[in-house]
Amino acid sequence: MTGYKMFKKLQFVALLTCLVASIQTAQAAVRINLTDPNADPLPTAIVPFDGESADEQNVGMQIRDVIANNLQNTGLFNVLDPKAHLQSRQSMRTSGILFNEWRLINAQAVMTGHIVILGMGTATPKAQVEFKLYDPYAERDILAKSYTADLRFWRHIGHRISDDIYTQLTGEGGYFTSRIVHIAEESKNGKKLKKLCVMDQDGGNYQCLTDGSHLVLTPRFNPNVQKIVYMSYANGFPRLYLLDLPTGKQEIVGDFEGLNSSPRFSPDGKTLVMTLTKGHAGNPEVYSMDIETKKLKRLTFNRGIDTSPSFSPDGKKIVFNSNRGGKPALYIMDADGNRVRRLTYGQGRHYAPVWSPRGDLIAFVKEYEGRFSINVIDPEGEETRQLTESFLDESPTWSPNGRVIIFSRQMGDSTKLYTIDLTGYNERQLKTPMDASDPAWSPLLK
Amino acid sequence: MRKGLLISFFLHVFVFFFVMMSVPENLFPKEKVQTISIKLVAAKNVKKTTEKAAPKKVKTQQSAAPKEAPKPKKKPEPKKPPKKAPTVVNKIPKKADKPTKQIQAAEKEVKKKEEKVAEKKPEPRPAKLDKTKDKKNIVQDNSKEATPVEDPEDFLKALSFIEDLKAEQSAMFEGEETEKTTVNVAEQAELAVLKKHIERNWYKTPGTKFINPLLLRLKINRDGTLSSMEVVESSGSLSLDNSLKRAVRKAAPLPIPTDKYDVFKEIELYWNG
């Protein structure tokens, strides 16, 4: 009996001792809650690719510049001027990378690389590029890769490496190996010609696909970037066309009566959503069409205008624009047209929704008191954020990683493309040879 | 039976005292008294601290070079064993001056603040002062040269740093609620300095998707250099984990007070979006 009581007491004492001990250990480490990290662009060194011959060094420098330009334009990196690099090419060759010299110029990451041109002088020389990314503070490499491609595609190699570095340092997918299709506007003999043109995400490899003889609008890429769907007045009526990029072949999507507009592919590329006015007294409704079978399905049934559909990245939902509530606002429905709910309320008119490839935001245009702005809203409709504002900002489209938006801005007579980070910072113009509008960003190229 | 009771009694008494002695204040929180320490310094003196802080900065840049906590001053530049890097590199700091000028300027400023805070710490009084209800305690330390100031304008200048001090103190108190620490108010100041020092060195990509909180545990050597570093809870993004590690390496040697090494020898860094 007493033994049991003693046991109980001892147990109690033991418990208390444990408690005290645990407090003691909790005291061991002090905790600091970090709240306010440095948001400055990351100082990064991109060293020109080294090569044996002058040709190789030349191409190496050009690739380096593509990478540096890509990273700098994100606003997230501060690419250090090569003139500020302390370690020379010679020193790098003989003694490898000296981390201390890179820490001295505050480089948080250093890329070095080497280029060899294979089959120089033959019809199809190839570039073999290998690179390493170093963390000068951990004093080790954090990424090493090599690419071999036709020398003509050296820019492509630069974009690939940019994506690798971006992903490694930010933890997000890259977006540099991608293209942008848009409508270029050219004045010729007093006439304004609208052409369908494509370019790399940085403005390189510029190329026009139509000659401007017909009005073209709203081009969109399919998920594997092999097809472009767009609206054209080629036969005198607004119809949708499908352009096959490798063959250059064009086919009409369907010759539906009335207005055929605002086409967009589903994320799996098998379905097309669009706006048609056929058969209901000119009232625009949203339709989907199976591209293989050409089978049409009506998704909206409302006396208001329903238009501008855009799929969520999982393909399960569609956001669209409707004035059924009195003024144009955004609505979300299931991909089969069921369960419609209103997404945006409040001031102004809301147009042109595009679901982010990341899925967490929807970009749209808001018009309020004669000013236009690009905004983003989460799919639950809880938080709206305005990113830009001007006399006329239109046609937002997302980068493949859902981080950057390209839109067109009209200033006076000319319309240009601009990019903005989804944080609302880093607005900059994307240079194009002609006026440009109606941009659509492709997914990442494979 | 009696004996048992007796043993039990003494054991209880023992445990009671043991607990009372060892339980830290945070179980019985004291009222927080905001102390604003006022230091009387000659204007010249203020300038001096600023100037002296400047050359010292370069060292922090040089990776592993150990540093004598907050009051280094007279040391010139020399004998610093760099971490692993080759010795040749050691002479180069001058060259780096240009590219890093901005950073230095920024960090110079911080150093300045650091030193102010550090200077008023060493005397043991604050702990006692905490209990008094006075809103202000005029603590006069800095016995070296409390010479009277001649130029009235300079005097105002000399006083202007008090505003900084106040701001810093209030910042400390703001941060305090979120900081789960067992340190007392005096040490909060050093913690705030440490926090700022690490944050400044932490380049974090803004606007990335938040996944999980990040917890990094550091073990610190007596000279502020890093003994070890371990990710206790990953943020879910290797890039983010690495960026904080890089920040700590860059920030080392950490500005911890030499006389309170036991408190600061182990530090947890926490990021919650």
PDB file of C-alpha atoms in Angstrom, chain B residues 60-255:
ATOM      1  CA  THR B  60      31.966  40.611 -43.036  1.00  0.00           C
ATOM      2  CA  GLN B  61      32.014  40.233 -46.766  1.00  0.00           C
ATOM      3  CA  GLN B  62      35.061  38.068 -46.528  1.00  0.00           C
ATOM      4  CA  SER B  63      33.183  34.995 -45.537  1.00  0.00           C
ATOM      5  CA  ALA B  64      34.415  33.223 -42.498  1.00  0.00           C
ATOM      6  CA  ALA B  65      36.586  35.852 -40.950  1.00  0.00           C
ATOM      7  CA  PRO B  66      35.844  35.787 -37.221  1.00  0.00           C
ATOM      8  CA  LYS B  67      34.754  39.012 -35.690  1.00  0.00           C
ATOM      9  CA  GLU B  68      34.952  40.337 -32.139  1.00  0.00           C
ATOM     10  CA  ALA B  69      31.290  40.931 -31.556  1.00  0.00           C
ATOM     11  CA  PRO B  70      30.077  44.512 -31.494  1.00  0.00           C
ATOM     12  CA  LYS B  71      33.031  46.607 -30.355  1.00  0.00           C
ATOM     13  CA  PRO B  72      35.776  46.003 -32.853  1.00  0.00           C
ATOM     14  CA  LYS B  73      36.878  49.525 -33.763  1.00  0.00           C
ATOM     15  CA  LYS B  74      40.647  49.648 -33.457  1.00  0.00           C
ATOM     16  CA  LYS B  75      41.345  46.591 -35.494  1.00  0.00           C
ATOM     17  CA  PRO B  76      42.680  47.448 -38.905  1.00  0.00           C
ATOM     18  CA  GLU B  77      42.236  44.841 -41.617  1.00  0.00           C
ATOM     19  CA  PRO B  78      44.741  42.109 -41.173  1.00  0.00           C
ATOM     20  CA  LYS B  79      45.001  38.472 -40.057  1.00  0.00           C
ATOM     21  CA  LYS B  80      41.782  36.841 -40.968  1.00  0.00           C
ATOM     22  CA  PRO B  81      41.745  33.213 -41.838  1.00  0.00           C
ATOM     23  CA  PRO B  82      39.288  32.868 -44.724  1.00  0.00           C
ATOM     24  CA  LYS B  83      37.073  29.822 -44.670  1.00  0.00           C
ATOM     25  CA  LYS B  84      38.313  27.565 -47.396  1.00  0.00           C
ATOM     26  CA  ALA B  85      39.248  29.970 -50.091  1.00  0.00           C
ATOM     27  CA  PRO B  86      42.837  30.324 -51.218  1.00  0.00           C
ATOM     28  CA  THR B  87      44.943  32.840 -49.376  1.00  0.00           C
ATOM     29  CA  VAL B  88      45.755  34.991 -52.376  1.00  0.00           C
ATOM     30  CA  VAL B  89      42.238  36.222 -52.427  1.00  0.00           C
ATOM     31  CA  ASN B  90      42.623  37.877 -49.117  1.00  0.00           C
ATOM     32  CA  LYS B  91      44.281  40.967 -50.464  1.00  0.00           C
ATOM     33  CA  ILE B  92      41.604  41.855 -52.884  1.00  0.00           C
ATOM     34  CA  PRO B  93      38.932  43.601 -50.805  1.00  0.00           C
ATOM     35  CA  LYS B  94      39.954  47.042 -52.044  1.00  0.00           C
ATOM     36  CA  LYS B  95      38.975  46.200 -55.580  1.00  0.00           C
ATOM     37  CA  ALA B  96      35.576  45.192 -54.481  1.00  0.00           C
ATOM     38  CA  ASP B  97      34.945  48.621 -53.111  1.00  0.00           C
ATOM     39  CA  LYS B  98      33.178  49.945 -56.152  1.00  0.00           C
ATOM     40  CA  PRO B  99      30.636  47.259 -56.899  1.00  0.00           C
ATOM     41  CA  THR B 100      29.762  46.827 -53.266  1.00  0.00           C
ATOM     42  CA  LYS B 101      29.698  50.452 -52.360  1.00  0.00           C
ATOM     43  CA  GLN B 102      25.945  50.595 -52.036  1.00  0.00           C
ATOM     44  CA  ILE B 103      25.791  47.533 -49.919  1.00  0.00           C
ATOM     45  CA  GLN B 104      28.517  48.842 -47.753  1.00  0.00           C
ATOM     46  CA  ALA B 105      26.744  52.089 -47.326  1.00  0.00           C
ATOM     47  CA  ALA B 106      23.633  50.243 -46.287  1.00  0.00           C
ATOM     48  CA  GLU B 107      25.471  47.978 -43.966  1.00  0.00           C
ATOM     49  CA  LYS B 108      27.475  50.805 -42.575  1.00  0.00           C
ATOM     50  CA  GLU B 109      24.276  52.332 -41.398  1.00  0.00           C
ATOM     51  CA  VAL B 110      23.300  49.172 -39.665  1.00  0.00           C
ATOM     52  CA  LYS B 111      26.641  48.785 -38.062  1.00  0.00           C
ATOM     53  CA  LYS B 112      26.137  52.207 -36.663  1.00  0.00           C
ATOM     54  CA  LYS B 113      22.878  51.213 -35.092  1.00  0.00           C
ATOM     55  CA  GLU B 114      24.280  47.974 -33.910  1.00  0.00           C
ATOM     56  CA  GLU B 115      27.015  49.688 -32.090  1.00  0.00           C
ATOM     57  CA  LYS B 116      24.701  52.089 -30.404  1.00  0.00           C
ATOM     58  CA  VAL B 117      22.593  49.319 -29.105  1.00  0.00           C
ATOM     59  CA  ALA B 118      25.560  47.298 -28.134  1.00  0.00           C
ATOM     60  CA  GLU B 119      27.181  50.093 -26.268  1.00  0.00           C
ATOM     61  CA  LYS B 120      24.338  50.637 -23.954  1.00  0.00           C
ATOM     62  CA  LYS B 121      23.926  46.977 -23.190  1.00  0.00           C
ATOM     63  CA  PRO B 122      27.017  45.955 -21.261  1.00  0.00           C
ATOM     64  CA  GLU B 123      26.095  47.482 -17.946  1.00  0.00           C
ATOM     65  CA  PRO B 124      23.838  45.144 -16.053  1.00  0.00           C
ATOM     66  CA  ARG B 125      21.233  47.649 -15.016  1.00  0.00           C
ATOM     67  CA  PRO B 126      18.464  47.327 -17.585  1.00  0.00           C
ATOM     68  CA  ALA B 127      17.232  44.133 -16.029  1.00  0.00           C
ATOM     69  CA  LYS B 128      16.567  45.917 -12.778  1.00  0.00           C
ATOM     70  CA  LEU B 129      15.203  48.968 -14.418  1.00  0.00           C
ATOM     71  CA  ASP B 130      12.581  46.866 -16.059  1.00  0.00           C
ATOM     72  CA  LYS B 131      10.729  46.574 -12.810  1.00  0.00           C
ATOM     73  CA  THR B 132      10.451  50.252 -12.183  1.00  0.00           C
ATOM     74  CA  LYS B 133       7.390  51.958 -13.525  1.00  0.00           C
ATOM     75  CA  ASP B 134       9.284  54.911 -14.893  1.00  0.00           C
ATOM     76  CA  LYS B 135       8.656  55.503 -18.542  1.00  0.00           C
ATOM     77  CA  LYS B 136      12.121  56.854 -19.055  1.00  0.00           C
ATOM     78  CA  ASN B 137      15.363  55.965 -17.477  1.00  0.00           C
ATOM     79  CA  ILE B 138      18.234  58.174 -18.069  1.00  0.00           C
ATOM     80  CA  VAL B 139      21.203  55.989 -18.267  1.00  0.00           C
ATOM     81  CA  GLN B 140      24.477  57.685 -18.629  1.00  0.00           C
ATOM     82  CA  ASP B 141      27.171  55.427 -19.827  1.00  0.00           C
ATOM     83  CA  ASN B 142      29.881  56.103 -22.315  1.00  0.00           C
ATOM     84  CA  SER B 143      32.172  57.435 -19.669  1.00  0.00           C
ATOM     85  CA  LYS B 144      34.995  58.004 -22.134  1.00  0.00           C
ATOM     86  CA  GLU B 145      34.247  61.457 -23.372  1.00  0.00           C
ATOM     87  CA  ALA B 146      31.068  62.976 -22.190  1.00  0.00           C
ATOM     88  CA  THR B 147      32.489  66.366 -22.952  1.00  0.00           C
ATOM     89  CA  PRO B 148      30.068  69.258 -23.131  1.00  0.00           C
ATOM     90  CA  VAL B 149      29.031  70.306 -26.567  1.00  0.00           C
ATOM     91  CA  GLU B 150      29.873  73.790 -27.663  1.00  0.00           C
ATOM     92  CA  ASP B 151      28.007  74.213 -30.883  1.00  0.00           C
ATOM     93  CA  PRO B 152      24.241  74.171 -30.242  1.00  0.00           C
ATOM     94  CA  GLU B 153      23.542  72.843 -33.712  1.00  0.00           C
ATOM     95  CA  ASP B 154      25.880  69.998 -33.176  1.00  0.00           C
ATOM     96  CA  PHE B 155      24.148  69.298 -29.944  1.00  0.00           C
ATOM     97  CA  LEU B 156      20.868  68.885 -31.773  1.00  0.00           C
ATOM     98  CA  LYS B 157      22.572  66.621 -34.212  1.00  0.00           C
ATOM     99  CA  ALA B 158      23.959  64.626 -31.378  1.00  0.00           C
ATOM    100  CA  LEU B 159      20.486  64.224 -29.996  1.00  0.00           C
ATOM    101  CA  SER B 160      18.904  63.260 -33.274  1.00  0.00           C
ATOM    102  CA  PHE B 161      20.051  59.706 -32.933  1.00  0.00           C
ATOM    103  CA  ILE B 162      17.679  59.316 -30.021  1.00  0.00           C
ATOM    104  CA  GLU B 163      14.858  59.224 -32.506  1.00  0.00           C
ATOM    105  CA  ASP B 164      16.543  56.309 -34.220  1.00  0.00           C
ATOM    106  CA  LEU B 165      16.966  54.637 -30.914  1.00  0.00           C
ATOM    107  CA  LYS B 166      13.309  55.102 -30.084  1.00  0.00           C
ATOM    108  CA  ALA B 167      12.226  53.764 -33.426  1.00  0.00           C
ATOM    109  CA  GLU B 168      14.446  50.794 -32.984  1.00  0.00           C
ATOM    110  CA  GLN B 169      13.123  50.132 -29.534  1.00  0.00           C
ATOM    111  CA  SER B 170       9.523  50.276 -30.623  1.00  0.00           C
ATOM    112  CA  ALA B 171      10.379  48.016 -33.519  1.00  0.00           C
ATOM    113  CA  MET B 172      11.798  45.626 -31.005  1.00  0.00           C
ATOM    114  CA  PHE B 173       8.660  45.621 -28.989  1.00  0.00           C
ATOM    115  CA  GLU B 174       6.541  45.037 -32.030  1.00  0.00           C
ATOM    116  CA  GLY B 175       8.597  42.064 -33.012  1.00  0.00           C
ATOM    117  CA  GLU B 176       8.501  40.699 -29.534  1.00  0.00           C
ATOM    118  CA  GLU B 177       5.032  39.285 -29.623  1.00  0.00           C
ATOM    119  CA  THR B 178       5.787  37.045 -32.535  1.00  0.00           C
ATOM    120  CA  GLU B 179       9.104  35.931 -31.224  1.00  0.00           C
ATOM    121  CA  LYS B 180       8.867  32.847 -29.150  1.00  0.00           C
ATOM    122  CA  THR B 181      11.942  33.316 -27.104  1.00  0.00           C
ATOM    123  CA  THR B 182      12.973  32.978 -23.549  1.00  0.00           C
ATOM    124  CA  VAL B 183      15.268  35.946 -23.576  1.00  0.00           C
ATOM    125  CA  ASN B 184      14.696  39.058 -21.573  1.00  0.00           C
ATOM    126  CA  VAL B 185      14.104  42.551 -22.807  1.00  0.00           C
ATOM    127  CA  ALA B 186      17.768  43.464 -22.855  1.00  0.00           C
ATOM    128  CA  GLU B 187      18.478  40.617 -25.184  1.00  0.00           C
ATOM    129  CA  GLN B 188      15.590  41.543 -27.452  1.00  0.00           C
ATOM    130  CA  ALA B 189      17.714  44.377 -28.718  1.00  0.00           C
ATOM    131  CA  GLU B 190      20.498  42.075 -29.753  1.00  0.00           C
ATOM    132  CA  LEU B 191      17.984  39.745 -31.301  1.00  0.00           C
ATOM    133  CA  ALA B 192      16.475  42.574 -33.306  1.00  0.00           C
ATOM    134  CA  VAL B 193      19.904  43.490 -34.581  1.00  0.00           C
ATOM    135  CA  LEU B 194      20.553  39.898 -35.507  1.00  0.00           C
ATOM    136  CA  LYS B 195      17.182  39.607 -37.228  1.00  0.00           C
ATOM    137  CA  LYS B 196      17.823  42.684 -39.334  1.00  0.00           C
ATOM    138  CA  HIS B 197      21.319  41.571 -40.144  1.00  0.00           C
ATOM    139  CA  ILE B 198      20.115  38.240 -41.484  1.00  0.00           C
ATOM    140  CA  GLU B 199      17.107  39.686 -43.290  1.00  0.00           C
ATOM    141  CA  ARG B 200      19.264  42.168 -45.114  1.00  0.00           C
ATOM    142  CA  ASN B 201      21.420  39.370 -46.406  1.00  0.00           C
ATOM    143  CA  TRP B 202      18.474  37.225 -47.431  1.00  0.00           C
ATOM    144  CA  TYR B 203      17.533  37.676 -51.071  1.00  0.00           C
ATOM    145  CA  LYS B 204      14.137  36.051 -51.266  1.00  0.00           C
ATOM    146  CA  THR B 205      12.267  35.971 -54.546  1.00  0.00           C
ATOM    147  CA  PRO B 206       9.123  38.004 -53.946  1.00  0.00           C
ATOM    148  CA  GLY B 207       5.716  36.680 -54.953  1.00  0.00           C
ATOM    149  CA  THR B 208       6.484  32.963 -54.986  1.00  0.00           C
ATOM    150  CA  LYS B 209       3.775  30.579 -53.909  1.00  0.00           C
ATOM    151  CA  PHE B 210       3.959  29.871 -50.181  1.00  0.00           C
ATOM    152  CA  ILE B 211       4.008  26.154 -49.380  1.00  0.00           C
ATOM    153  CA  ASN B 212       5.250  25.473 -45.842  1.00  0.00           C
ATOM    154  CA  PRO B 213       6.925  27.410 -43.048  1.00  0.00           C
ATOM    155  CA  LEU B 214      10.700  27.131 -42.986  1.00  0.00           C
ATOM    156  CA  LEU B 215      12.712  26.421 -39.853  1.00  0.00           C
ATOM    157  CA  LEU B 216      16.492  26.553 -39.918  1.00  0.00           C
ATOM    158  CA  ARG B 217      18.612  25.796 -36.849  1.00  0.00           C
ATOM    159  CA  LEU B 218      22.047  27.335 -36.460  1.00  0.00           C
ATOM    160  CA  LYS B 219      24.817  26.535 -34.060  1.00  0.00           C
ATOM    161  CA  ILE B 220      27.141  29.445 -33.548  1.00  0.00           C
ATOM    162  CA  ASN B 221      30.761  29.535 -32.435  1.00  0.00           C
ATOM    163  CA  ARG B 222      31.947  31.979 -29.815  1.00  0.00           C
ATOM    164  CA  ASP B 223      33.295  34.330 -32.471  1.00  0.00           C
ATOM    165  CA  GLY B 224      29.979  34.455 -34.291  1.00  0.00           C
ATOM    166  CA  THR B 225      31.029  32.114 -37.074  1.00  0.00           C
ATOM    167  CA  LEU B 226      28.817  29.248 -38.065  1.00  0.00           C
ATOM    168  CA  SER B 227      29.405  25.889 -36.474  1.00  0.00           C
ATOM    169  CA  SER B 228      26.533  24.061 -38.161  1.00  0.00           C
ATOM    170  CA  MET B 229      23.272  24.673 -39.928  1.00  0.00           C
ATOM    171  CA  GLU B 230      20.348  22.330 -40.351  1.00  0.00           C
ATOM    172  CA  VAL B 231      16.956  22.600 -42.032  1.00  0.00           C
ATOM    173  CA  VAL B 232      14.548  21.402 -39.348  1.00  0.00           C
ATOM    174  CA  GLU B 233      11.410  22.042 -41.385  1.00  0.00           C
ATOM    175  CA  SER B 234      11.706  22.513 -45.119  1.00  0.00           C
ATOM    176  CA  SER B 235       9.653  25.185 -46.842  1.00  0.00           C
ATOM    177  CA  GLY B 236       8.832  22.684 -49.560  1.00  0.00           C
ATOM    178  CA  SER B 237      10.971  24.665 -51.970  1.00  0.00           C
ATOM    179  CA  LEU B 238      14.630  23.709 -52.124  1.00  0.00           C
ATOM    180  CA  SER B 239      15.382  27.068 -53.702  1.00  0.00           C
ATOM    181  CA  LEU B 240      13.914  28.905 -50.741  1.00  0.00           C
ATOM    182  CA  ASP B 241      15.703  26.695 -48.215  1.00  0.00           C
ATOM    183  CA  ASN B 242      18.960  27.279 -50.038  1.00  0.00           C
ATOM    184  CA  SER B 243      18.430  31.008 -50.265  1.00  0.00           C
ATOM    185  CA  LEU B 244      18.144  31.287 -46.494  1.00  0.00           C
ATOM    186  CA  LYS B 245      21.205  29.124 -45.987  1.00  0.00           C
ATOM    187  CA  ARG B 246      23.065  31.363 -48.380  1.00  0.00           C
ATOM    188  CA  ALA B 247      21.903  34.382 -46.401  1.00  0.00           C
ATOM    189  CA  VAL B 248      23.249  32.947 -43.157  1.00  0.00           C
ATOM    190  CA  ARG B 249      26.589  32.137 -44.720  1.00  0.00           C
ATOM    191  CA  LYS B 250      26.750  35.618 -46.139  1.00  0.00           C
ATOM    192  CA  ALA B 251      25.737  37.141 -42.821  1.00  0.00           C
ATOM    193  CA  ALA B 252      28.388  35.240 -40.867  1.00  0.00           C
ATOM    194  CA  PRO B 253      30.098  36.023 -38.624  1.00  0.00           C
ATOM    195  CA  LEU B 254      26.902  36.904 -36.810  1.00  0.00           C
ATOM    196  CA  PRO B 255      26.863  39.901 -34.506  1.00  0.00           C
TER     197      PRO B 255
END
